[in-house]
């Protein structure tokens, strides 16, 4: 890493939201371009930067800054340049000159300690003087935060995140609890946060440190889909993380139980440790499912056979006995689960159920976990479907720290029937929030394919409900004749049964392209997406073809494939704006995905010039196209597949990723005309049947498997998948025994 000291000569570019800066500094006779996150940097400042040299394809050699130190100008000439640069809001070149003439060498002291004296200058009101003082102090606080964290080896990039989260309280907050650096929106990693904590004087054997380690291990487990950890495993992992004795961890756990931050449940032949919120969520889901299943529907379907006859006539279909019996069950049950794979008639059945309830004058609400899944549900049923978040009307708590929903026990969802699709994607927290808003007596129908991957969030809700046998469940197994003509459907069911798929189908909808290594796999995928598939099937490379990979890293992982596909499908060209961000370049017309829930992000849907809908909330997995990049106003606009138009400030671009290629997990709830699946260099833990099954079932018209056939065989044969620690199944079964 190189260290250079110099004076800032020119600010070429600065994003005022996240402080990404491109500037030139004078170091001796050299004029050097530096880039990086450098909050509040201004012309005439003296800085020391540390970083590595990079080569930009358009701008040449640059120093990418990892850390920097700065000092305010010391001479009146340099101070004039600094204030004239616009670094302090409210001060331009003319005002800067007046301030220097008035206060001279005392200028910095006045700005910091007596800003109201600025109002003595003509043209500066009392309010303006106050705003200038506040702006100067904010710059100083940002500077102090960065300098403070850099003492402990925390980079400017993370320091900016800390400032964004805690503002002027940043230093006090980190001193009070350095482990806040591991919060998800900072995500610095426990080792670094622990190093900061030890440096700040926190004893390595203090209960505060041990409790922070316990909470970190449980939080990481939740990110991996677990609801709890076995006590022995938690103690072992925490002891290893903190390099401390098991007894010390167990003592700290006792205090956390007393403070109700964790809950230990000694049941089901083991000791299970939960963060309290997840324990309560599982308990509440179990209790509410029991209440719903034991409450009679508040409205009855009268003359069911007559209604069914009318439904068949309106739908122009003759239902099978299995389907008719399923619809009858929906008429009588308060809560019901419908599960089945592709081609088993789930959509046909749901349309019949909706028609039956409509003919009985009932209000029906449809929802799904993601925007894409809700859009698919709308298209399939020709009825409006919302995301579950929109249905529950997302809001925030008073402290803006926690998500809440307006719909709950006190203000339940206004409906006689609620139908939720793609329930395999629903995690334990979202299911808890949904059930809170379902009034007993309202029918709840849960639909999903239990053999797909479980939710990205914690829990295996649909699987646990079905396996517990506590809720009436309809399993659709028969593949209908029309679906049997699709090798996608046939092979999906073969994979699900542990049988090898039939490759290279005569129907030309399911193929395997053999490649022995990740590099040749990637090259084949590029050729398929850019020429062979579009030319043969008339599909659009960006809109119609989705590349899926089980893994993120490696030559055939999502990151590498996205970079290669972007270069081929949307290369840099004149007139197309782009925005470099970290290791990516966002470009107009790029395919992108939202990778975290943002409940406050505003959107607009314009059906036509007269009808405009406004709302808030963009969610993990939503995909769209970058329509516009506005470098002047530091923003880009994405048109999502469900019609939402969303403007992103550059400071939240970490919420977006390219989506020419996405992980199989991220594809849940989506359907694409063509899917190309990378099967090379997949980590052993991801060689699972449900991953391959989920990937194949994302395709409507065409599947291309590309890679090593042996990996495909391993995935088909591996039914175990990745174990998740959840207790919902056990709770529901225990509850059933007590009835």
XYZ file of C-alpha atoms in Angstrom:
739
model
C 0.000 0.000 0.000
C 1.375 3.411 -0.997
C 1.251 6.580 1.119
C 1.209 10.031 -0.502
C 0.910 13.495 1.036
C -0.376 16.408 -0.986
C -2.720 19.372 -1.341
C -6.136 19.016 -3.000
C -6.058 21.015 -6.229
C -9.383 20.083 -7.837
C -12.512 18.077 -7.003
C -13.463 16.392 -10.283
C -16.477 14.550 -8.904
C -18.117 14.090 -5.521
C -21.314 12.242 -4.652
C -22.785 14.304 -1.832
C -24.761 11.307 -0.601
C -22.009 8.753 -0.031
C -18.895 10.967 -0.465
C -17.362 8.939 -3.269
C -14.813 11.427 -4.597
C -12.548 11.771 -7.607
C -9.977 14.537 -7.176
C -6.475 15.683 -8.035
C -3.798 16.341 -5.438
C -0.464 18.099 -5.857
C 2.411 16.186 -4.287
C 5.648 17.991 -5.030
C 5.683 18.322 -8.802
C 3.295 15.406 -9.353
C -0.420 15.841 -10.053
C -2.125 12.622 -8.937
C -5.688 11.467 -9.452
C -7.162 9.754 -6.390
C -10.528 8.024 -5.996
C -12.411 6.699 -2.992
C -14.804 7.512 -0.158
C -13.473 10.785 1.274
C -16.181 12.728 3.115
C -16.065 16.502 3.079
C -12.869 16.773 1.063
C -12.286 20.274 -0.291
C -9.838 22.247 -2.406
C -6.713 23.510 -0.552
C -6.813 20.850 2.168
C -3.602 19.034 3.002
C -4.160 15.264 3.019
C -2.217 12.051 3.504
C -3.712 9.158 1.535
C -2.971 5.447 1.613
C -4.077 3.118 -1.131
C -3.251 1.025 -4.183
C -2.731 1.965 -7.795
C -5.417 0.969 -10.309
C -5.835 1.562 -14.029
C -9.183 2.902 -15.280
C -10.003 2.015 -18.885
C -10.880 5.639 -19.700
C -9.037 7.768 -17.141
C -5.755 5.934 -16.753
C -3.657 5.526 -13.599
C -5.383 6.375 -10.298
C -4.769 5.791 -6.603
C -7.673 3.956 -4.975
C -7.768 5.344 -1.433
C -8.239 2.971 1.505
C -7.643 5.545 4.252
C -6.733 9.201 4.549
C -5.866 11.932 7.023
C -6.532 15.592 6.520
C -5.868 18.945 8.055
C -7.561 22.263 7.464
C -5.653 24.984 5.585
C -3.254 27.063 7.667
C -2.573 30.065 5.421
C -5.152 32.703 4.525
C -4.731 32.001 0.790
C -5.367 28.291 1.203
C -8.223 28.981 3.639
C -9.844 31.257 1.034
C -9.592 28.468 -1.572
C -11.056 25.997 0.909
C -14.070 28.134 1.806
C -14.610 29.149 -1.834
C -14.764 25.498 -2.917
C -18.298 25.009 -1.591
C -17.217 22.536 1.078
C -19.283 24.453 3.650
C -22.932 24.879 2.679
C -23.878 28.544 2.427
C -20.372 29.794 1.639
C -19.408 30.617 -1.940
C -16.455 32.550 -3.347
C -17.861 36.033 -2.542
C -18.969 35.115 0.978
C -15.654 33.355 1.629
C -13.739 36.516 0.749
C -15.914 38.602 3.095
C -15.378 36.133 5.974
C -11.576 36.094 5.507
C -11.466 39.892 5.317
C -13.544 40.185 8.491
C -11.958 37.503 10.708
C -8.555 36.745 9.145
C -6.550 34.189 11.160
C -9.515 33.824 13.525
C -11.813 32.443 10.798
C -11.697 28.753 11.749
C -12.303 29.515 15.433
C -15.339 31.626 14.548
C -16.776 28.955 12.261
C -16.375 26.289 14.928
C -17.206 28.082 18.154
C -18.926 31.402 17.401
C -20.726 31.082 14.038
C -23.318 33.684 15.046
C -20.593 36.336 14.605
C -20.889 35.715 10.857
C -24.172 37.634 10.928
C -22.093 40.815 11.400
C -21.191 40.488 7.710
C -23.598 42.129 5.275
C -25.653 39.525 3.425
C -25.425 36.860 6.141
C -28.582 36.646 8.224
C -28.763 35.089 11.670
C -30.377 31.952 10.210
C -27.745 31.676 7.496
C -24.943 32.104 10.037
C -26.447 29.275 12.074
C -26.698 27.005 9.007
C -23.074 27.726 8.062
C -21.970 26.845 11.590
C -23.972 23.614 11.499
C -22.478 22.654 8.123
C -18.945 23.308 9.371
C -19.568 21.262 12.520
C -21.000 18.380 10.494
C -17.862 18.321 8.348
C -15.772 18.281 11.516
C -17.824 15.464 13.033
C -17.486 13.376 9.866
C -13.756 14.078 9.877
C -13.477 13.089 13.539
C -15.482 9.887 12.994
C -13.217 8.794 10.156
C -10.060 9.659 12.051
C -11.338 7.895 15.169
C -12.155 4.669 13.317
C -8.984 4.726 11.238
C -6.984 4.552 14.488
C -8.420 1.050 14.877
C -7.897 -0.060 11.297
C -11.456 0.621 10.088
C -11.468 1.801 6.465
C -13.139 4.976 5.229
C -15.774 2.894 3.420
C -17.002 1.416 6.704
C -16.588 4.741 8.515
C -19.013 6.291 6.032
C -21.548 3.548 6.830
C -21.122 4.239 10.549
C -21.731 7.955 9.974
C -24.797 7.205 7.854
C -26.235 5.064 10.647
C -25.384 7.084 13.753
C -24.627 10.626 12.513
C -23.174 12.972 15.104
C -23.448 10.213 17.738
C -21.123 7.907 15.787
C -18.068 8.079 18.051
C -20.100 7.875 21.266
C -22.120 4.941 19.929
C -19.051 2.951 18.897
C -17.303 3.705 22.194
C -20.415 2.555 24.048
C -20.783 -0.625 22.001
C -18.111 -1.368 19.365
C -20.016 -4.488 18.373
C -22.619 -2.287 16.645
C -20.064 -2.398 13.818
C -21.402 -5.897 13.083
C -24.940 -4.586 12.471
C -26.242 -5.792 9.113
C -26.193 -2.316 7.518
C -22.515 -1.860 8.504
C -21.493 -5.547 8.417
C -17.849 -5.084 9.305
C -17.305 -8.586 10.681
C -16.869 -9.643 14.283
C -13.077 -9.954 14.263
C -12.550 -6.294 13.368
C -15.288 -5.098 15.736
C -13.718 -7.200 18.485
C -10.297 -5.687 17.785
C -11.807 -2.214 18.120
C -13.502 -3.242 21.364
C -10.296 -4.620 22.899
C -8.419 -1.482 21.810
C -11.059 0.650 23.528
C -10.348 -1.158 26.785
C -13.110 -3.763 26.893
C -11.843 -6.747 28.858
C -11.516 -9.904 26.763
C -13.312 -11.874 29.498
C -16.024 -9.283 30.192
C -19.622 -10.451 30.023
C -20.364 -7.610 27.618
C -17.884 -9.031 25.090
C -19.053 -12.617 25.588
C -22.722 -11.632 25.222
C -21.929 -9.711 22.039
C -20.213 -12.806 20.650
C -23.206 -15.003 21.490
C -25.565 -12.582 19.778
C -23.289 -12.419 16.731
C -23.173 -16.211 16.348
C -26.961 -16.460 16.632
C -27.420 -13.593 14.143
C -25.158 -15.325 11.616
C -27.133 -18.540 12.089
C -30.339 -16.653 11.314
C -28.774 -15.295 8.125
C -28.152 -18.943 7.160
C -31.829 -19.831 7.632
C -31.781 -21.223 11.181
C -34.301 -20.141 13.807
C -32.244 -21.474 16.718
C -28.945 -23.221 17.435
C -28.460 -26.253 19.676
C -26.943 -25.031 22.911
C -23.798 -27.185 22.569
C -23.164 -25.847 19.069
C -23.697 -22.224 20.129
C -21.316 -22.585 23.092
C -18.687 -24.292 20.937
C -18.821 -21.726 18.098
C -18.836 -18.762 20.483
C -15.921 -20.168 22.507
C -13.939 -20.607 19.302
C -14.825 -17.126 18.054
C -13.834 -15.440 21.324
C -11.019 -17.819 22.283
C -12.546 -18.308 25.698
C -13.713 -21.183 27.910
C -17.128 -22.800 27.485
C -17.996 -22.050 31.114
C -17.561 -18.312 30.492
C -19.979 -18.482 27.548
C -22.532 -20.454 29.545
C -22.385 -17.899 32.386
C -23.010 -15.057 29.928
C -25.951 -16.973 28.444
C -27.537 -17.114 31.904
C -27.440 -13.333 32.121
C -28.891 -12.976 28.617
C -31.783 -15.250 29.595
C -32.458 -13.023 32.597
C -32.387 -9.932 30.351
C -34.675 -11.746 27.846
C -32.364 -11.146 24.890
C -32.169 -14.913 24.295
C -34.440 -17.796 25.163
C -33.333 -21.348 25.939
C -35.890 -24.067 25.435
C -35.166 -27.516 26.841
C -37.524 -29.620 24.776
C -37.649 -32.124 21.932
C -34.642 -33.999 23.418
C -32.211 -31.088 23.233
C -31.478 -27.587 24.507
C -32.292 -24.946 21.866
C -31.155 -21.312 22.002
C -33.060 -18.546 20.222
C -32.827 -14.814 19.904
C -36.028 -13.860 21.683
C -37.781 -12.351 18.648
C -37.513 -15.639 16.743
C -38.667 -17.751 19.670
C -41.730 -15.543 20.043
C -42.397 -15.648 16.279
C -42.423 -19.470 16.214
C -44.622 -19.621 19.282
C -47.071 -17.106 17.826
C -47.248 -18.850 14.429
C -48.011 -22.149 16.131
C -50.725 -20.666 18.354
C -52.367 -18.678 15.550
C -52.451 -21.658 13.172
C -54.198 -23.597 15.926
C -56.735 -20.806 16.478
C -57.468 -20.442 12.768
C -57.874 -24.177 12.191
C -60.282 -24.468 15.108
C -62.493 -21.520 14.163
C -65.453 -21.967 11.829
C -65.417 -19.819 8.658
C -67.485 -16.687 9.238
C -69.230 -17.089 5.874
C -70.525 -20.355 4.440
C -70.710 -21.560 0.848
C -74.370 -22.373 0.221
C -75.408 -25.147 -2.205
C -71.817 -26.188 -2.915
C -72.665 -28.674 -5.704
C -74.733 -26.113 -7.548
C -71.948 -23.558 -7.173
C -69.362 -26.064 -8.453
C -71.480 -26.758 -11.522
C -71.591 -23.040 -12.289
C -67.820 -22.751 -11.728
C -67.132 -25.524 -14.241
C -69.388 -23.814 -16.758
C -67.790 -20.396 -16.284
C -64.249 -21.807 -16.371
C -65.147 -24.006 -19.358
C -63.484 -26.975 -17.720
C -64.401 -30.384 -16.360
C -62.563 -30.794 -13.078
C -61.148 -34.140 -11.973
C -62.574 -35.740 -8.850
C -59.363 -34.777 -7.033
C -59.827 -31.133 -8.001
C -63.518 -31.102 -7.080
C -62.748 -32.605 -3.688
C -60.057 -29.949 -3.169
C -62.478 -27.145 -3.960
C -65.038 -28.663 -1.555
C -62.408 -28.702 1.176
C -61.737 -25.005 0.588
C -65.445 -24.374 1.081
C -65.484 -26.011 4.502
C -62.009 -25.424 5.997
C -60.814 -22.254 7.702
C -57.194 -22.923 6.784
C -55.837 -25.147 4.038
C -52.502 -25.907 2.351
C -52.252 -26.732 -1.363
C -48.920 -28.088 -2.602
C -47.759 -29.584 -5.877
C -45.088 -29.384 -8.536
C -45.270 -27.943 -12.056
C -48.032 -29.214 -14.318
C -50.193 -30.543 -11.461
C -52.928 -27.956 -11.905
C -52.350 -25.574 -8.996
C -53.299 -22.536 -11.095
C -56.425 -24.194 -12.505
C -57.458 -25.193 -8.995
C -56.891 -21.719 -7.564
C -58.967 -20.140 -10.348
C -61.799 -22.530 -9.531
C -61.530 -21.737 -5.817
C -61.641 -17.997 -6.523
C -64.687 -18.460 -8.775
C -66.504 -20.475 -6.086
C -65.958 -17.806 -3.429
C -66.903 -14.994 -5.819
C -70.185 -16.763 -6.552
C -70.744 -16.885 -2.791
C -70.288 -13.078 -2.567
C -67.076 -13.256 -0.573
C -64.248 -10.730 -0.629
C -61.033 -12.400 -1.806
C -57.487 -11.098 -1.340
C -54.497 -12.547 -3.224
C -50.849 -12.085 -2.260
C -47.354 -13.509 -2.743
C -43.969 -12.859 -1.105
C -42.291 -10.956 -3.981
C -43.282 -8.526 -6.708
C -42.480 -11.050 -9.440
C -44.499 -13.786 -7.729
C -47.423 -11.406 -7.232
C -47.253 -10.421 -10.895
C -47.305 -14.092 -11.939
C -50.299 -14.700 -9.682
C -52.110 -11.731 -11.223
C -51.431 -12.970 -14.745
C -52.518 -16.546 -13.918
C -55.756 -15.633 -12.115
C -56.591 -12.335 -13.860
C -57.176 -10.917 -10.369
C -55.024 -8.338 -8.580
C -52.377 -9.855 -6.324
C -50.223 -7.809 -3.959
C -46.978 -8.536 -2.224
C -47.496 -9.640 1.366
C -45.687 -6.488 2.501
C -48.115 -4.260 0.595
C -51.056 -6.294 1.867
C -49.890 -5.753 5.451
C -49.101 -2.067 4.774
C -45.502 -1.730 5.858
C -44.552 1.096 8.196
C -41.763 1.800 10.688
C -41.553 2.098 14.435
C -41.131 5.484 16.092
C -37.340 5.105 16.273
C -37.207 4.167 12.534
C -35.143 1.108 13.475
C -37.698 -1.664 13.108
C -40.216 -2.719 10.473
C -43.803 -2.849 11.554
C -47.101 -3.427 9.773
C -50.299 -1.425 10.027
C -52.342 -4.582 9.621
C -52.350 -6.705 12.782
C -54.716 -8.115 15.439
C -56.210 -4.673 16.046
C -56.665 -3.875 12.351
C -56.880 -7.181 10.465
C -56.966 -7.686 6.696
C -60.431 -6.897 5.353
C -61.281 -10.130 3.537
C -63.395 -13.265 3.721
C -60.747 -15.327 1.918
C -56.973 -14.793 1.786
C -54.947 -16.829 -0.739
C -51.138 -16.706 -0.450
C -49.013 -18.147 -3.261
C -45.339 -19.252 -3.188
C -45.493 -19.882 0.561
C -42.209 -21.826 0.424
C -40.575 -18.376 0.216
C -42.192 -17.075 3.416
C -39.897 -17.011 6.468
C -40.945 -17.305 10.093
C -41.026 -13.550 10.816
C -43.154 -12.717 7.775
C -45.520 -15.618 8.494
C -45.896 -14.351 12.053
C -46.779 -10.860 10.792
C -49.213 -12.276 8.228
C -51.040 -14.485 10.720
C -51.391 -11.605 13.177
C -53.424 -9.793 10.517
C -55.720 -12.759 9.732
C -58.935 -12.540 11.714
C -60.224 -15.895 13.037
C -63.062 -16.985 10.771
C -61.340 -15.646 7.666
C -60.384 -18.461 5.312
C -56.619 -18.729 4.721
C -55.337 -20.811 1.783
C -51.586 -21.367 1.599
C -50.244 -22.439 -1.811
C -46.715 -23.506 -2.693
C -44.339 -26.180 -3.899
C -42.870 -27.740 -0.764
C -40.056 -29.395 -2.753
C -38.530 -26.069 -3.755
C -35.836 -24.347 -1.730
C -36.900 -22.929 1.630
C -37.127 -19.202 2.238
C -34.054 -16.971 2.090
C -34.951 -15.815 5.599
C -35.024 -18.051 8.694
C -37.297 -21.064 8.963
C -38.866 -23.743 6.762
C -42.438 -22.661 7.293
C -44.321 -24.484 4.511
C -42.329 -27.694 4.973
C -42.848 -27.662 8.749
C -46.602 -27.047 8.449
C -47.064 -29.902 5.952
C -44.793 -32.349 7.779
C -46.561 -31.712 11.082
C -49.868 -32.937 9.542
C -51.642 -30.413 11.752
C -53.268 -28.482 8.886
C -55.464 -30.010 6.171
C -53.218 -30.374 3.129
C -54.017 -31.074 -0.517
C -51.133 -32.706 -2.406
C -51.413 -32.454 -6.174
C -49.422 -35.289 -7.767
C -51.098 -35.972 -11.103
C -49.365 -34.369 -14.097
C -51.984 -33.271 -16.613
C -51.755 -34.468 -20.196
C -50.850 -31.072 -21.635
C -48.061 -30.682 -19.080
C -46.780 -34.177 -19.933
C -45.829 -32.835 -23.353
C -43.254 -30.567 -21.703
C -39.941 -32.211 -20.905
C -39.372 -29.370 -18.416
C -42.315 -30.615 -16.352
C -41.490 -34.304 -16.860
C -37.844 -33.829 -15.913
C -38.663 -31.641 -12.919
C -40.737 -34.489 -11.504
C -38.014 -37.009 -12.342
C -35.446 -34.908 -10.479
C -37.820 -34.593 -7.538
C -38.127 -38.394 -7.390
C -34.362 -38.849 -7.504
C -34.305 -39.935 -11.154
C -31.975 -38.535 -13.804
C -33.685 -36.213 -16.290
C -34.045 -37.140 -19.951
C -31.571 -34.920 -21.757
C -31.783 -33.346 -25.216
C -35.539 -33.769 -25.627
C -37.186 -34.202 -29.029
C -39.507 -31.341 -28.058
C -36.443 -29.074 -27.986
C -37.264 -27.630 -24.580
C -34.711 -29.390 -22.315
C -31.006 -29.781 -23.138
C -27.711 -30.593 -21.502
C -24.502 -29.000 -22.835
C -21.504 -30.898 -21.498
C -18.488 -28.875 -20.348
C -15.745 -30.123 -18.040
C -14.527 -26.972 -16.288
C -15.869 -23.596 -15.115
C -14.101 -21.604 -17.851
C -15.584 -23.612 -20.722
C -18.948 -23.618 -18.932
C -18.899 -19.822 -18.767
C -17.897 -19.557 -22.441
C -20.742 -21.877 -23.476
C -23.256 -19.885 -21.441
C -22.147 -16.665 -23.134
C -22.575 -18.229 -26.561
C -26.018 -19.614 -25.688
C -27.304 -16.310 -24.307
C -25.898 -13.995 -26.950
C -26.421 -15.991 -30.152
C -27.613 -19.608 -30.163
C -30.827 -19.262 -28.108
C -31.898 -15.860 -29.552
C -31.269 -17.042 -33.109
C -33.036 -20.401 -32.774
C -35.948 -19.454 -30.519
C -36.370 -15.741 -31.259
C -35.906 -14.779 -27.599
C -34.518 -11.496 -26.278
C -31.145 -12.032 -24.585
C -31.859 -9.615 -21.745
C -35.627 -9.851 -21.224
C -36.305 -13.540 -21.916
C -33.197 -15.502 -20.925
C -32.202 -15.889 -17.273
C -28.877 -17.432 -16.241
C -28.940 -19.255 -12.908
C -26.032 -20.523 -10.846
C -26.082 -22.197 -7.428
C -22.904 -20.344 -6.427
C -21.790 -16.720 -6.408
C -18.039 -17.131 -6.857
C -15.798 -18.768 -9.412
C -15.703 -18.537 -13.199
C -19.199 -19.988 -13.497
C -20.538 -18.166 -10.450
C -22.939 -15.243 -10.504
C -20.336 -12.482 -10.103
C -18.128 -13.573 -13.017
C -21.065 -14.441 -15.262
C -22.660 -11.051 -14.675
C -19.479 -9.211 -15.636
C -19.054 -11.324 -18.786
C -22.727 -11.096 -19.809
C -22.805 -7.328 -19.272
C -19.741 -6.920 -21.490
C -21.392 -8.955 -24.261
C -25.024 -7.828 -23.948
C -24.629 -4.205 -22.817
C -21.057 -3.021 -23.520
C -19.920 0.599 -23.044
C -20.845 2.792 -25.968
C -21.220 6.438 -26.840
C -24.308 8.119 -25.434
C -24.970 5.420 -22.816
C -24.254 6.726 -19.313
C -22.636 4.581 -16.648
C -21.757 4.799 -12.972
C -18.757 2.945 -11.470
C -19.593 1.566 -8.045
C -17.186 -0.542 -6.023
C -16.257 -3.498 -8.241
C -19.135 -2.945 -10.656
C -20.183 -0.546 -13.372
C -23.885 0.224 -13.589
C -24.881 1.167 -17.129
C -28.115 2.305 -18.724
C -30.063 -0.734 -20.024
C -28.412 -3.048 -17.471
C -30.500 -5.807 -15.904
C -30.443 -5.356 -12.112
C -31.931 -6.815 -8.937
C -32.801 -5.321 -5.554
C -30.892 -7.403 -2.977
C -32.356 -6.168 0.302
C -35.737 -4.969 1.519
C -36.120 -1.183 1.459
C -39.501 -0.314 2.912
C -39.161 3.465 2.481
C -38.019 3.663 -1.145
C -40.732 5.502 -3.125
C -42.012 4.215 -6.459
C -44.501 5.247 -9.100
C -46.478 3.160 -11.589
C -47.822 4.939 -14.642
C -50.421 2.843 -16.469
C -51.112 5.687 -18.854
C -50.918 9.451 -18.689
C -54.101 9.671 -16.618
C -53.630 6.845 -14.087
C -50.612 7.065 -11.773
C -50.099 4.991 -8.624
C -47.641 5.961 -5.895
C -46.243 3.821 -3.110
C -43.229 2.843 -1.031
C -41.171 -0.312 -0.726
C -38.881 -2.283 -3.022
C -38.023 -5.792 -1.931
C -35.272 -8.374 -2.057
C -35.479 -10.183 -5.411
C -37.304 -7.492 -7.416
C -35.727 -7.191 -10.890
C -35.753 -4.538 -13.593
C -33.818 -2.469 -16.116
C -31.792 0.708 -15.533
C -33.595 3.260 -17.678
C -31.627 6.393 -16.803
C -28.434 7.459 -15.047
C -28.303 11.102 -13.972
C -24.682 11.919 -13.114
C -25.484 15.550 -12.352
C -28.042 14.675 -9.677
C -26.254 11.478 -8.553
C -29.138 9.130 -9.225
C -30.260 6.289 -11.448
C -33.765 5.114 -12.307
C -34.881 1.489 -12.526
C -38.043 0.232 -14.217
C -38.963 -2.965 -12.398
C -40.703 -5.890 -14.062
C -43.924 -5.208 -12.151
C -44.065 -1.645 -13.538
C -42.607 0.229 -10.563
C -40.355 3.137 -11.532
C -37.820 3.791 -8.761
C -35.123 6.449 -8.418
C -31.971 5.479 -6.501
C -29.518 7.966 -5.035
C -25.960 6.808 -5.633
C -25.471 6.337 -1.893
C -27.783 3.289 -1.864
C -26.386 1.502 -4.904
C -25.242 -1.267 -2.566
C -28.898 -2.361 -2.676
C -28.570 -3.255 -6.369
C -26.697 -5.984 -8.238
C -26.576 -6.995 -11.863
C -29.046 -9.778 -12.638
C -28.045 -11.145 -16.022
C -27.115 -14.085 -13.802
C -28.638 -14.710 -10.363
C -28.408 -17.429 -7.746
C -31.033 -20.162 -7.722
C -32.096 -18.928 -4.283
C -32.804 -15.465 -5.685
C -34.878 -16.928 -8.538
C -37.579 -18.314 -6.241
C -41.073 -17.168 -7.144
C -40.024 -16.185 -10.661
C -40.694 -17.692 -14.063
C -38.703 -17.005 -17.234
C -39.217 -18.041 -20.867
C -35.734 -19.606 -20.934
C -33.345 -20.609 -18.162
C -29.651 -21.426 -18.559
C -28.250 -23.243 -15.509
C -24.519 -23.339 -14.703
C -23.393 -26.691 -13.265
C -19.666 -26.273 -12.704
C -17.462 -25.693 -9.668
C -20.423 -25.882 -7.294
C -19.463 -26.207 -3.592
C -20.443 -29.612 -2.158
C -22.936 -28.058 0.262
C -24.890 -26.631 -2.697
C -25.060 -29.880 -4.678
C -28.617 -30.559 -3.556
C -31.675 -31.943 -5.319
C -33.961 -29.085 -4.307
C -31.541 -26.529 -5.783
C -31.571 -28.278 -9.174
C -35.341 -28.828 -8.964
C -35.972 -25.168 -8.129
C -33.721 -24.011 -10.979
C -35.422 -26.224 -13.582
C -38.927 -25.186 -12.475
C -38.117 -21.512 -13.080
C -38.357 -22.112 -16.862
C -41.534 -21.906 -18.894
C -40.352 -22.846 -22.412
C -36.668 -23.823 -22.381
C -34.040 -25.271 -20.021
C -30.333 -25.449 -20.843
C -28.115 -27.235 -18.316
C -24.459 -26.385 -18.940
C -21.490 -27.998 -17.217
C -20.348 -31.231 -15.635
C -22.822 -34.118 -15.858
C -21.337 -35.713 -12.742
C -22.346 -32.637 -10.715
C -25.900 -32.951 -12.038
C -25.949 -36.632 -10.987
C -24.696 -35.708 -7.501
C -27.419 -33.079 -7.135
C -30.177 -35.468 -8.209
C -28.945 -38.094 -5.729
C -28.511 -35.708 -2.782
C -31.899 -35.377 -1.109
C -30.588 -34.155 2.242
C -30.025 -30.521 1.354
C -28.841 -28.073 3.978
C -30.291 -28.717 7.428
C -32.147 -25.868 9.083
C -32.730 -25.664 12.803
C -36.429 -24.871 13.233
C -38.980 -25.922 15.837
C -42.284 -25.126 14.112
C -42.913 -28.715 13.022
C -42.209 -30.009 16.546
C -44.454 -27.362 18.115
C -47.348 -28.091 15.759
C -47.056 -31.850 16.330
C -46.913 -31.347 20.093
C -49.966 -29.102 19.918
C -51.806 -31.711 17.837
C -51.166 -34.376 20.510
C -52.794 -32.179 23.137
C -56.074 -31.803 21.234
